[in-house]
CSV table of C-alpha atoms and ligand atoms in Angstrom, one decimal:
chain,number,residue,atom,x,y,z
A,1,UNK,CA,-45.2,25.8,-25.5
A,2,UNK,CA,-42.7,24.5,-22.9
A,3,UNK,CA,-41.2,27.6,-21.4
A,4,UNK,CA,-38.2,28.1,-19.2
A,5,UNK,CA,-39.7,30.7,-16.9
A,6,UNK,CA,-37.3,33.2,-15.1
A,7,UNK,CA,-40.1,33.6,-12.5
A,8,UNK,CA,-39.2,30.2,-11.1
A,9,UNK,CA,-36.8,30.1,-8.3
A,10,UNK,CA,-35.6,26.6,-7.7
A,11,UNK,CA,-35.2,26.4,-4.0
A,12,UNK,CA,-36.3,22.9,-3.8
A,13,UNK,CA,-33.7,20.2,-3.1
A,14,UNK,CA,-34.2,16.5,-3.5
A,15,UNK,CA,-33.0,15.0,-0.2
A,16,UNK,CA,-29.5,13.6,-0.7
A,17,UNK,CA,-29.9,10.2,1.0
A,18,UNK,CA,-26.8,7.9,0.5
A,19,UNK,CA,-27.4,5.3,-2.2
A,20,UNK,CA,-26.7,2.4,0.1
A,21,UNK,CA,-29.6,3.6,2.4
A,22,UNK,CA,-32.1,3.8,-0.4
A,23,UNK,CA,-31.1,1.1,-2.9
A,24,UNK,CA,-33.9,-1.5,-3.6
A,25,UNK,CA,-32.0,-4.6,-2.8
A,26,UNK,CA,-33.7,-7.4,-4.8
A,27,UNK,CA,-33.0,-10.6,-2.9
A,28,UNK,CA,-35.3,-11.8,-0.1
A,29,UNK,CA,-33.3,-15.1,0.4
A,30,UNK,CA,-30.0,-16.7,-0.4
A,31,UNK,CA,-31.2,-18.3,-3.6
A,32,UNK,CA,-32.9,-16.7,-6.7
A,33,UNK,CA,-35.2,-18.4,-9.2
A,34,UNK,CA,-37.9,-17.0,-11.4
A,35,UNK,CA,-41.2,-16.8,-9.6
A,36,UNK,CA,-44.2,-14.5,-9.5
A,37,UNK,CA,-42.6,-12.2,-6.9
A,38,UNK,CA,-45.2,-9.5,-7.3
A,39,UNK,CA,-46.5,-7.9,-4.1
A,40,UNK,CA,-49.3,-5.4,-3.5
A,41,UNK,CA,-47.9,-1.9,-3.9
A,42,UNK,CA,-48.3,0.0,-0.7
A,43,UNK,CA,-48.5,3.0,-0.7
A,44,UNK,CA,-50.0,2.7,-4.2
A,45,UNK,CA,-47.8,5.2,-6.1
A,46,UNK,CA,-45.7,5.0,-9.2
A,47,UNK,CA,-43.1,7.7,-8.6
A,48,UNK,CA,-39.8,7.5,-6.8
A,49,UNK,CA,-37.6,10.7,-7.1
A,50,UNK,CA,-34.0,10.3,-6.3
A,51,UNK,CA,-31.0,12.7,-6.3
A,52,UNK,CA,-30.2,11.3,-9.8
A,53,UNK,CA,-33.3,13.0,-11.1
A,54,UNK,CA,-31.6,15.8,-13.0
A,55,UNK,CA,-28.9,13.7,-14.6
A,56,UNK,CA,-31.4,10.9,-15.6
A,57,UNK,CA,-33.9,13.4,-17.0
A,58,UNK,CA,-31.1,15.0,-19.0
A,59,UNK,CA,-30.0,11.6,-20.3
A,60,UNK,CA,-33.6,10.5,-21.2
A,61,UNK,CA,-34.2,13.7,-23.2
A,62,UNK,CA,-30.8,13.3,-25.0
A,63,UNK,CA,-31.7,9.8,-26.0
A,64,UNK,CA,-35.2,10.8,-27.1
A,65,UNK,CA,-33.7,13.7,-29.1
A,66,UNK,CA,-31.0,11.6,-30.8
A,67,UNK,CA,-32.7,8.2,-31.1
A,68,UNK,CA,-36.4,8.8,-30.8
A,69,UNK,CA,-37.6,5.6,-32.6
A,70,UNK,CA,-35.3,3.5,-30.4
A,71,UNK,CA,-36.8,4.8,-27.2
A,72,UNK,CA,-40.3,5.7,-28.0
A,73,UNK,CA,-42.9,3.8,-30.0
A,74,UNK,CA,-46.7,3.8,-30.0
A,75,UNK,CA,-49.8,2.9,-32.0
A,76,UNK,CA,-52.2,5.7,-32.9
A,77,UNK,CA,-55.0,3.8,-31.2
A,78,UNK,CA,-53.1,4.1,-27.8
A,79,UNK,CA,-53.5,7.9,-27.7
A,80,UNK,CA,-56.7,7.9,-25.6
A,81,UNK,CA,-55.2,5.5,-23.1
A,82,UNK,CA,-52.0,7.7,-23.0
A,83,UNK,CA,-54.1,10.6,-21.8
A,84,UNK,CA,-55.4,8.5,-19.0
A,85,UNK,CA,-51.7,7.7,-18.1
A,86,UNK,CA,-50.7,11.4,-18.2
A,87,UNK,CA,-53.7,12.3,-16.0
A,88,UNK,CA,-52.8,9.6,-13.4
A,89,UNK,CA,-49.2,10.6,-13.3
A,90,UNK,CA,-49.7,14.4,-13.2
A,91,UNK,CA,-52.3,13.9,-10.4
A,92,UNK,CA,-49.7,11.8,-8.4
A,93,UNK,CA,-46.8,14.2,-9.1
A,94,UNK,CA,-48.7,17.3,-8.0
A,95,UNK,CA,-50.4,15.7,-4.9
A,96,UNK,CA,-47.4,13.9,-3.6
A,97,UNK,CA,-44.8,16.5,-4.5
A,98,UNK,CA,-46.5,19.9,-4.5
A,99,UNK,CA,-43.1,21.6,-4.0
A,100,UNK,CA,-41.8,20.0,-7.2
A,101,UNK,CA,-44.8,19.9,-9.4
A,102,UNK,CA,-48.1,21.8,-9.8
A,103,UNK,CA,-51.0,21.8,-12.2
A,104,UNK,CA,-53.7,24.3,-12.9
A,105,UNK,CA,-56.9,22.9,-14.4
A,106,UNK,CA,-59.5,25.1,-16.0
A,107,UNK,CA,-61.9,22.5,-17.5
A,108,UNK,CA,-59.8,21.0,-20.3
A,109,UNK,CA,-57.2,23.8,-20.3
A,110,UNK,CA,-54.3,22.6,-18.1
A,111,UNK,CA,-51.0,24.2,-17.2
A,112,UNK,CA,-48.4,21.9,-15.8
A,113,UNK,CA,-45.4,23.3,-13.8
A,114,UNK,CA,-42.2,21.4,-13.1
A,115,UNK,CA,-40.5,23.5,-10.5
A,116,UNK,CA,-37.4,21.3,-10.4
A,117,UNK,CA,-36.7,21.9,-14.1
A,118,UNK,CA,-38.2,25.4,-14.1
A,119,UNK,CA,-40.6,24.4,-16.9
A,120,UNK,CA,-44.2,25.2,-17.7
A,121,UNK,CA,-46.5,23.6,-20.3
A,122,UNK,CA,-50.1,24.6,-21.1
A,123,UNK,CA,-52.2,22.2,-23.2
A,124,UNK,CA,-55.8,21.1,-23.8
A,125,UNK,CA,-56.5,17.8,-22.1
A,126,UNK,CA,-57.4,15.2,-24.8
A,127,UNK,CA,-56.0,17.2,-27.7
A,128,UNK,CA,-52.6,15.7,-28.7
A,129,UNK,CA,-51.9,18.6,-31.1
A,130,UNK,CA,-51.6,20.9,-28.0
A,131,UNK,CA,-48.6,19.1,-26.7
A,132,UNK,CA,-45.1,19.0,-28.2
A,133,UNK,CA,-45.0,15.1,-27.9
A,134,UNK,CA,-47.6,12.4,-27.4
A,135,UNK,CA,-48.9,12.3,-23.8
A,136,UNK,CA,-46.9,9.3,-22.7
A,137,UNK,CA,-43.8,10.7,-24.3
A,138,UNK,CA,-44.4,14.1,-22.7
A,139,UNK,CA,-45.0,12.9,-19.2
A,140,UNK,CA,-42.1,10.4,-19.3
A,141,UNK,CA,-39.7,13.3,-19.9
A,142,UNK,CA,-40.5,14.6,-16.4
A,143,UNK,CA,-40.0,11.4,-14.4
A,144,UNK,CA,-37.2,8.9,-13.9
A,145,UNK,CA,-39.4,5.8,-14.7
A,146,UNK,CA,-39.7,4.2,-18.1
A,147,UNK,CA,-43.3,3.7,-19.0
A,148,UNK,CA,-44.9,0.8,-21.0
A,149,UNK,CA,-48.6,0.7,-21.9
A,150,UNK,CA,-50.1,-2.7,-22.3
A,151,UNK,CA,-53.6,-2.9,-23.8
A,152,UNK,CA,-56.0,-5.6,-22.8
A,153,UNK,CA,-58.3,-6.8,-25.6
A,154,UNK,CA,-59.8,-10.1,-26.7
A,155,UNK,CA,-58.6,-11.7,-23.5
A,156,UNK,CA,-54.9,-11.0,-24.3
A,157,UNK,CA,-52.2,-8.4,-23.4
A,158,UNK,CA,-50.5,-6.3,-26.1
A,159,UNK,CA,-47.6,-3.9,-26.0
A,160,UNK,CA,-49.2,-0.9,-27.6
A,161,UNK,CA,-46.9,2.0,-26.5
A,162,UNK,CA,-43.8,2.7,-24.5
A,163,UNK,CA,-41.1,5.2,-23.6
A,164,UNK,CA,-38.1,3.0,-22.8
A,165,UNK,CA,-34.8,4.9,-22.4
A,166,UNK,CA,-33.2,2.6,-19.8
A,167,UNK,CA,-33.8,-0.9,-21.1
A,168,UNK,CA,-32.1,-4.0,-19.8
A,169,UNK,CA,-31.2,-5.2,-23.3
A,170,UNK,CA,-34.7,-5.3,-24.8
A,171,UNK,CA,-36.2,-3.0,-27.4
A,172,UNK,CA,-39.5,-1.2,-27.5
A,173,UNK,CA,-39.1,-0.8,-31.3
A,174,UNK,CA,-38.8,-4.6,-31.7
A,175,UNK,CA,-41.5,-5.5,-29.1
A,176,UNK,CA,-44.2,-3.1,-30.1
A,177,UNK,CA,-47.4,-4.9,-30.9
A,178,UNK,CA,-46.3,-8.2,-29.3
A,179,UNK,CA,-48.5,-10.1,-27.0
A,180,UNK,CA,-47.4,-10.9,-23.4
A,181,UNK,CA,-46.4,-14.4,-24.4
A,182,UNK,CA,-44.4,-13.2,-27.4
A,183,UNK,CA,-42.5,-10.5,-25.5
A,184,UNK,CA,-41.6,-12.9,-22.7
A,185,UNK,CA,-40.5,-15.6,-25.1
A,186,UNK,CA,-36.7,-15.0,-24.7
A,187,UNK,CA,-36.9,-15.7,-21.0
A,188,UNK,CA,-35.6,-19.2,-20.4
A,189,UNK,CA,-38.0,-21.8,-18.9
A,190,UNK,CA,-40.6,-19.1,-18.4
A,191,UNK,CA,-43.2,-20.8,-20.6
A,192,UNK,CA,-42.3,-24.4,-20.1
A,193,UNK,CA,-42.4,-24.1,-16.3
A,194,UNK,CA,-46.0,-22.9,-16.5
A,195,UNK,CA,-45.0,-19.6,-14.8
A,196,UNK,CA,-45.7,-17.5,-17.9
A,197,UNK,CA,-49.3,-18.6,-18.0
A,198,UNK,CA,-49.8,-18.1,-14.2
A,199,UNK,CA,-48.4,-14.5,-14.4
A,200,UNK,CA,-50.5,-13.8,-17.5
A,201,UNK,CA,-53.7,-14.8,-15.7
A,202,UNK,CA,-52.7,-12.7,-12.7
A,203,UNK,CA,-52.2,-9.7,-15.0
A,204,UNK,CA,-55.5,-10.2,-16.8
A,205,UNK,CA,-57.3,-10.2,-13.4
A,206,UNK,CA,-55.6,-7.1,-12.0
A,207,UNK,CA,-58.0,-4.5,-10.6
A,208,UNK,CA,-58.0,-0.7,-10.8
A,209,UNK,CA,-56.8,0.9,-7.5
A,210,UNK,CA,-54.9,-2.2,-6.5
A,211,UNK,CA,-51.4,-1.9,-8.1
A,212,UNK,CA,-48.6,-4.4,-7.8
A,213,UNK,CA,-44.8,-4.2,-7.6
A,214,UNK,CA,-41.9,-6.5,-8.2
A,215,UNK,CA,-38.1,-6.1,-8.3
A,216,UNK,CA,-36.1,-7.5,-11.2
A,217,UNK,CA,-32.3,-7.5,-11.4
A,218,UNK,CA,-29.3,-8.0,-13.5
A,219,UNK,CA,-25.6,-6.9,-13.6
A,220,UNK,CA,-23.9,-4.3,-15.8
A,221,UNK,CA,-20.3,-3.3,-16.5
A,222,UNK,CA,-20.1,0.4,-15.6
A,223,UNK,CA,-23.1,2.4,-14.4
A,224,UNK,CA,-24.8,2.4,-17.8
A,225,UNK,CA,-28.6,2.8,-17.8
A,226,UNK,CA,-29.3,2.8,-21.5
A,227,UNK,CA,-28.3,-0.7,-22.4
A,228,UNK,CA,-30.2,-1.0,-25.6
A,229,UNK,CA,-29.8,-4.1,-27.8
A,230,UNK,CA,-29.3,-1.6,-30.7
A,231,UNK,CA,-26.1,-0.3,-29.1
A,232,UNK,CA,-24.8,-3.7,-27.8
A,233,UNK,CA,-21.6,-3.2,-29.7
A,234,UNK,CA,-20.8,-0.1,-27.4
A,235,UNK,CA,-21.6,-1.6,-24.0
A,236,UNK,CA,-21.4,-5.3,-24.5
A,237,UNK,CA,-17.6,-5.2,-25.2
A,238,UNK,CA,-17.0,-3.8,-21.7
A,239,UNK,CA,-17.6,-7.3,-20.3
A,240,UNK,CA,-14.1,-8.3,-21.6
A,241,UNK,CA,-12.5,-5.8,-19.3
A,242,UNK,CA,-13.8,-7.4,-16.1
A,243,UNK,CA,-11.2,-8.9,-13.7
A,244,UNK,CA,-11.4,-10.1,-10.1
A,245,UNK,CA,-9.4,-7.0,-9.2
A,246,UNK,CA,-11.6,-4.3,-10.9
A,247,UNK,CA,-15.0,-6.1,-10.4
A,248,UNK,CA,-15.9,-4.0,-7.3
A,249,UNK,CA,-15.6,-0.8,-9.2
A,250,UNK,CA,-16.8,-2.0,-12.6
A,251,UNK,CA,-19.7,-4.3,-11.9
A,252,UNK,CA,-23.0,-2.8,-10.9
A,253,UNK,CA,-26.1,-4.5,-9.5
A,254,UNK,CA,-29.0,-3.2,-11.5
A,255,UNK,CA,-32.4,-3.3,-9.9
A,256,UNK,CA,-35.6,-2.6,-11.7
A,257,UNK,CA,-38.4,-1.4,-9.5
A,258,UNK,CA,-41.4,-2.5,-11.6
A,259,UNK,CA,-44.9,-1.4,-10.9
A,260,UNK,CA,-48.2,-2.4,-12.4
A,261,UNK,CA,-51.4,-0.4,-12.5
A,262,UNK,CA,-54.8,-1.2,-14.0
A,263,UNK,CA,-55.9,1.9,-15.9
A,264,UNK,CA,-59.6,2.6,-15.2
A,265,UNK,CA,-60.3,4.6,-18.4
A,266,UNK,CA,-58.8,2.2,-21.0
A,267,UNK,CA,-58.8,-1.1,-18.9
A,268,UNK,CA,-55.1,-1.4,-20.0
A,269,UNK,CA,-52.1,-1.8,-17.8
A,270,UNK,CA,-49.4,0.7,-17.1
A,271,UNK,CA,-46.0,-1.0,-16.4
A,272,UNK,CA,-43.4,1.4,-15.0
A,273,UNK,CA,-39.7,0.6,-14.5
A,274,UNK,CA,-37.4,2.6,-12.3
A,275,UNK,CA,-33.8,1.4,-12.7
A,276,UNK,CA,-31.3,1.8,-9.9
A,277,UNK,CA,-27.6,1.0,-10.1
A,278,UNK,CA,-25.0,0.4,-7.4
A,279,UNK,CA,-21.4,-0.7,-7.7
A,280,UNK,CA,-20.3,-3.9,-5.8
A,281,UNK,CA,-17.8,-1.7,-3.9
A,282,UNK,CA,-20.7,0.5,-2.7
A,283,UNK,CA,-22.9,-2.6,-2.0
A,284,UNK,CA,-20.1,-3.9,0.3
A,285,UNK,CA,-21.1,-1.2,2.8
A,286,UNK,CA,-24.0,-3.4,3.7
A,287,UNK,CA,-22.5,-6.6,4.9
A,288,UNK,CA,-25.8,-8.5,5.0
A,289,UNK,CA,-26.6,-7.6,1.4
A,290,UNK,CA,-23.0,-8.3,0.2
A,291,UNK,CA,-23.0,-11.8,1.7
A,292,UNK,CA,-26.5,-12.5,0.4
A,293,UNK,CA,-25.5,-11.4,-3.1
A,294,UNK,CA,-22.5,-13.8,-2.9
A,295,UNK,CA,-24.7,-16.7,-1.9
A,296,UNK,CA,-27.3,-15.9,-4.6
A,297,UNK,CA,-24.6,-15.8,-7.3
A,298,UNK,CA,-23.0,-19.0,-6.1
A,299,UNK,CA,-26.3,-20.8,-6.3
A,300,UNK,CA,-27.5,-19.3,-9.6
A,301,UNK,CA,-28.2,-21.7,-12.4
A,302,UNK,CA,-26.2,-21.1,-15.6
A,303,UNK,CA,-29.3,-20.6,-17.7
A,304,UNK,CA,-30.3,-17.5,-15.7
A,305,UNK,CA,-26.7,-16.1,-15.7
A,306,UNK,CA,-26.6,-16.7,-19.4
A,307,UNK,CA,-29.9,-14.9,-20.1
A,308,UNK,CA,-28.9,-12.0,-17.9
A,309,UNK,CA,-25.7,-11.7,-19.9
A,310,UNK,CA,-23.0,-12.1,-17.2
A,311,UNK,CA,-22.0,-15.8,-17.5
A,312,UNK,CA,-18.7,-14.8,-19.2
A,313,UNK,CA,-17.5,-13.0,-16.1
A,314,UNK,CA,-19.5,-14.6,-13.3
A,315,UNK,CA,-16.5,-16.5,-11.9
A,316,UNK,CA,-14.5,-13.2,-11.7
A,317,UNK,CA,-17.2,-11.6,-9.6
A,318,UNK,CA,-17.3,-14.6,-7.3
A,319,UNK,CA,-13.6,-14.5,-6.9
A,320,UNK,CA,-13.8,-10.7,-6.1
A,321,UNK,CA,-16.6,-11.3,-3.6
A,322,UNK,CA,-14.6,-14.2,-2.0
A,323,UNK,CA,-11.5,-12.1,-1.7
A,324,UNK,CA,-13.3,-9.0,-0.4
A,325,UNK,CA,-15.1,-11.0,2.3
A,326,UNK,CA,-11.9,-12.7,3.4
A,327,UNK,CA,-10.1,-9.4,3.8
A,328,UNK,CA,-13.1,-7.6,5.5
A,329,UNK,CA,-12.9,-8.2,9.2
A,330,UNK,CA,-15.9,-10.0,10.7
A,331,UNK,CA,-17.7,-10.5,7.4
A,332,UNK,CA,-16.6,-14.0,6.5
A,333,UNK,CA,-18.3,-17.0,8.1
B,401,LIG,C1,-47.3,-6.2,-18.3
B,401,LIG,C2,-46.2,-6.2,-17.6
B,401,LIG,C3,-44.9,-6.8,-18.1
B,401,LIG,C4,-44.2,-6.4,-19.1
B,401,LIG,C5,-44.5,-5.3,-20.2
B,401,LIG,C6,-43.0,-7.2,-19.2
B,401,LIG,C7,-42.0,-7.2,-20.1
B,401,LIG,C8,-40.8,-7.9,-20.1
B,401,LIG,C9,-39.8,-7.8,-21.1
B,401,LIG,C10,-39.8,-7.0,-22.3
B,401,LIG,C11,-38.8,-8.7,-20.7
B,401,LIG,C12,-37.5,-8.9,-21.5
B,401,LIG,C13,-37.6,-10.0,-22.5
B,401,LIG,C14,-36.5,-10.1,-23.4
B,401,LIG,O1,-35.4,-10.6,-23.1
B,401,LIG,O2,-36.6,-9.6,-24.6
B,401,LIG,C15,-39.2,-9.3,-19.5
B,401,LIG,C16,-38.5,-10.2,-18.8
B,401,LIG,C17,-38.9,-10.9,-17.7
B,401,LIG,N1,-40.2,-10.8,-17.1
B,401,LIG,FE1,-41.7,-9.5,-17.6
B,401,LIG,N2,-43.0,-8.1,-18.1
B,401,LIG,C18,-44.2,-7.8,-17.4
B,401,LIG,C19,-44.6,-8.4,-16.2
B,401,LIG,C20,-43.9,-9.4,-15.6
B,401,LIG,C21,-44.4,-10.1,-14.4
B,401,LIG,C22,-45.6,-9.7,-13.5
B,401,LIG,C23,-43.5,-11.0,-14.1
B,401,LIG,C24,-43.5,-11.9,-12.9
B,401,LIG,C25,-42.9,-13.0,-12.8
B,401,LIG,C26,-42.5,-11.0,-15.1
B,401,LIG,C27,-41.3,-11.8,-15.2
B,401,LIG,C28,-40.3,-11.6,-16.1
B,401,LIG,C29,-39.0,-12.3,-15.9
B,401,LIG,C30,-38.6,-13.3,-14.8
B,401,LIG,C31,-38.2,-11.8,-16.9
B,401,LIG,C32,-36.7,-12.2,-17.1
B,401,LIG,C33,-35.9,-11.1,-16.4
B,401,LIG,C34,-34.4,-11.3,-16.1
B,401,LIG,O3,-34.0,-12.5,-15.9
B,401,LIG,O4,-33.7,-10.3,-16.1
B,401,LIG,N3,-42.8,-10.0,-16.0
B,401,LIG,N4,-40.5,-8.8,-19.1
């Protein structure tokens, strides 16, 4: 049973670093095209804990409570791999953040403590009936990252399970069971450029202990993390409100910090996604980033803006950026 234990005293604070000083800015140059921008992940860890931890965990749990099938899907044959994922994540949580998380292991009897949330859970490792949720679903409720489990079999990659509460307009319910090629099929020119095949071969060859990371990005209107295709009618209509006057406040750059781990037990891949949002107004505090974003947007092909869903208001953002740079002393040039 998950208990709220009055014995816990939550003295632990997540350092309140300003967003502009910790935002993962996704652009390395003044131009953006699709490429295999994966890099070795060093240090090789999955977790990033930010001051938004409490509100994001609350939102995740609300979504999982109200729309479970929309945010969590799995095949029964993924359960063993899910235990491997839970083990990996709990080991990382408790060794990197001993002040936030702790585990007591007595052979297969484990007790996991989340001091931040003042929760405690005992279970028998490997026995799914001893947890209130499947292992992937359980551990995902304690971290900000979304988690997707990709199985590797018969020389291919299959989406076999996932807890996806903060999707950038794609659906775990729709994608479950798809191969790598199938779930990437909506990405324009991904296949016909040969990039899809290159990335697939790279993924098939990934080794345990050598994780990778890449940043993906898009834009959203308002700081909405849960942009599900299933609720497009609620958040998609907000695009019509954007003007060059309100763009700084309304438009948010959305970076996904994606990490890839070969799982030694199952030989599958764990794909984690930590989503960060920053308003353009806030982004303007870093002049170099603001100018680079302007250049990237100006140079961006329509097919990418179309796929990412902001082609209808792209000119309004450019107008806003233009105006802001002209009125900000020393920034234009
Ligand atoms: C196994 C790990 C991966 C999974 C599960 C995954 C999954 C996905 C999914 C579900 C989408 C959205 C497709 C849609 O519109 O429905 C997507 C988009 C995309 N993926 Fe992957 N992906 C993985 C690895 C990679 C890697 C390593 C690359 C490296 C190039 C990559 C490149 C892309 C690109 C460029 C997009 C379009 C994103 C955008 O423009 O916003 N993916 N991926």
